[in-house]
Tab-separated table of C-alpha atoms in Angstrom:
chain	number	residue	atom	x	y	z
V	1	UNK	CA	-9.384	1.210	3.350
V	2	UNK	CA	-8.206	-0.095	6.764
V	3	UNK	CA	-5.796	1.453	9.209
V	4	UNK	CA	-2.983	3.198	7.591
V	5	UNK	CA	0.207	4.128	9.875
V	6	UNK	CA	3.251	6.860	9.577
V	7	UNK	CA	5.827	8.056	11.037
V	8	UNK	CA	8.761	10.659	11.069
V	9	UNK	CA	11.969	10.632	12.372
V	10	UNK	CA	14.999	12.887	12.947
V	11	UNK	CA	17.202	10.893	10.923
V	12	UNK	CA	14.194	10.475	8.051
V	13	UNK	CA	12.891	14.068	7.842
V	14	UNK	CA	10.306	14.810	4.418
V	15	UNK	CA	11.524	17.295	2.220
V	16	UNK	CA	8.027	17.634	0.712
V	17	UNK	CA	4.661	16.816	1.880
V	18	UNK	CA	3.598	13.276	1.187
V	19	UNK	CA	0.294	11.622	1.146
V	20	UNK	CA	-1.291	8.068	1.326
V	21	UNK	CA	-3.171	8.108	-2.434
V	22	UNK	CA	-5.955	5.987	-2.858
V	23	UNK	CA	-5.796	4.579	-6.369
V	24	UNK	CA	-9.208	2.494	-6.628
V	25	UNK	CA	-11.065	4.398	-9.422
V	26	UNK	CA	-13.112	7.808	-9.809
V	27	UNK	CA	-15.333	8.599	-6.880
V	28	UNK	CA	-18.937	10.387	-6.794
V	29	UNK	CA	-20.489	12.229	-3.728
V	30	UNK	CA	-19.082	10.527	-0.560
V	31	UNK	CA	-19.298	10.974	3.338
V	32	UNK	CA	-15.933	10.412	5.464
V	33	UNK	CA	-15.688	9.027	8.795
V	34	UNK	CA	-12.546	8.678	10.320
V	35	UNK	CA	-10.822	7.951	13.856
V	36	UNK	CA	-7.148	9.019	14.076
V	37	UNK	CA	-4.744	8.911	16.818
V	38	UNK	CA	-1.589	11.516	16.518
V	39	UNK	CA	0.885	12.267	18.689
V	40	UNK	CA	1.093	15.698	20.523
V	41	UNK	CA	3.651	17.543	17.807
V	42	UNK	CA	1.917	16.084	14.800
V	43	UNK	CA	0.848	18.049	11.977
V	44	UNK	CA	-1.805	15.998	9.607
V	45	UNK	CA	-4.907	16.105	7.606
V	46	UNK	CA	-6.907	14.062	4.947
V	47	UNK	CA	-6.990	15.214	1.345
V	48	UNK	CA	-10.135	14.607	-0.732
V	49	UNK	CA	-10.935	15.969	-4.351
V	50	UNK	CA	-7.231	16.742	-4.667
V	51	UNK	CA	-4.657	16.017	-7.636
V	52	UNK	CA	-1.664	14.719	-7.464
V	53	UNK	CA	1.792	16.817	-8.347
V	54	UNK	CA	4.027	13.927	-9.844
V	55	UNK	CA	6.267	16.803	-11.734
V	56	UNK	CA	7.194	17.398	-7.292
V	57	UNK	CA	6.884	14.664	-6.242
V	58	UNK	CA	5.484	10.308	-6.414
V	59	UNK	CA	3.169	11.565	-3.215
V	60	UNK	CA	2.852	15.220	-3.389
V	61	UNK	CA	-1.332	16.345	-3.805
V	62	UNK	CA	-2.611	20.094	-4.294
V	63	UNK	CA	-6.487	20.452	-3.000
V	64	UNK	CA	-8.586	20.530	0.008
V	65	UNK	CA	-7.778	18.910	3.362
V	66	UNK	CA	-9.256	18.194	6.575
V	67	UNK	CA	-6.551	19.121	8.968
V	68	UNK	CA	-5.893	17.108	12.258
V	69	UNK	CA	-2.879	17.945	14.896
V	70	UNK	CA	-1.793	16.682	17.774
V	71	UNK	CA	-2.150	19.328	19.566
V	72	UNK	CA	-5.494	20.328	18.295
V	73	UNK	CA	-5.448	23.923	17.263
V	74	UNK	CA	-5.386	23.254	13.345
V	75	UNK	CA	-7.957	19.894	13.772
V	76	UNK	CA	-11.367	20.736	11.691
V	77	UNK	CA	-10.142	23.507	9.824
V	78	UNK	CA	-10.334	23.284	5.802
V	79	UNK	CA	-7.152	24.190	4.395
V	80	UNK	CA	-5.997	23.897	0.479
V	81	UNK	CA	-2.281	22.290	-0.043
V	82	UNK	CA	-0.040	24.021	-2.545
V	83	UNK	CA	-2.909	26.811	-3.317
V	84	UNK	CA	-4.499	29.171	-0.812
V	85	UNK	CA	-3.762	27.906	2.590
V	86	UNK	CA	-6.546	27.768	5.423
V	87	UNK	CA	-9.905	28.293	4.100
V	88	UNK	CA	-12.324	28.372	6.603
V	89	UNK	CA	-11.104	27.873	10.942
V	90	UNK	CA	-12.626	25.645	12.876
V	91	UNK	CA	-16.063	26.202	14.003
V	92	UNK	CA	-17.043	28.850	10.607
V	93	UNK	CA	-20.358	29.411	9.435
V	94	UNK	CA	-19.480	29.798	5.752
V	95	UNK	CA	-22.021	31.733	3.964
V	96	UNK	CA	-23.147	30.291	0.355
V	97	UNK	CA	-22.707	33.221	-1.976
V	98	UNK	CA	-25.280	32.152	-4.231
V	99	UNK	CA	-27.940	32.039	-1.438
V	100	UNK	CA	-26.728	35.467	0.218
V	101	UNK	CA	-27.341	37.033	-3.550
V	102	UNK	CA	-31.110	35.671	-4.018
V	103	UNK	CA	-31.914	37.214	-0.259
């Protein structure tokens, strides 16, 4: 996928979250690079293993995101649209459950 663009305007405001959907089959394990450029009030992130909500909207995703902002206080945090909200902040040591049980 090559560079993608967006933008909003005061005169074009979303009434839902939307999202750029790749369509291009079923994926397996995968690693994601990406370079982004946002401007200082932007609010973004990058869904993967999500599913999309056609019954709100043509664009509209539930699942896990990689934030990004402009202003950088939400950028590497794991959030979940439309379920639990922010997961895990930035810079988290998540513990695997599994492994903490088997200590």
């Amino acid at each position: 996928m090559g560079p993608s663009s967006a933008r909003q305007t005061p005169g074009k405001a979303l009434k839902v979250n939307t999202f750029l959907v790749w369509r291009g089959g079923t994926v397996k394990d995968f690693e994601l690079k990406a370079e982004f450029r946002l401007t200082p009030s932007a609010n973004s992130g990058i869904q993967y293993r999500s599913v999309i909500l056609p019954e709100v909207s043509k664009w509209a995703m539930k699942g896990y995101q990689a934030d990004v902002d402009g202003a950088n206080a939400y950028t590497g945090m794991l959030y979940e649209e439309r379920a639990r909200a922010f997961l895990a902040p930035r810079r988290a040591v998540l513990a695997d459950a599994a492994a903490e049980r088997s200590n």
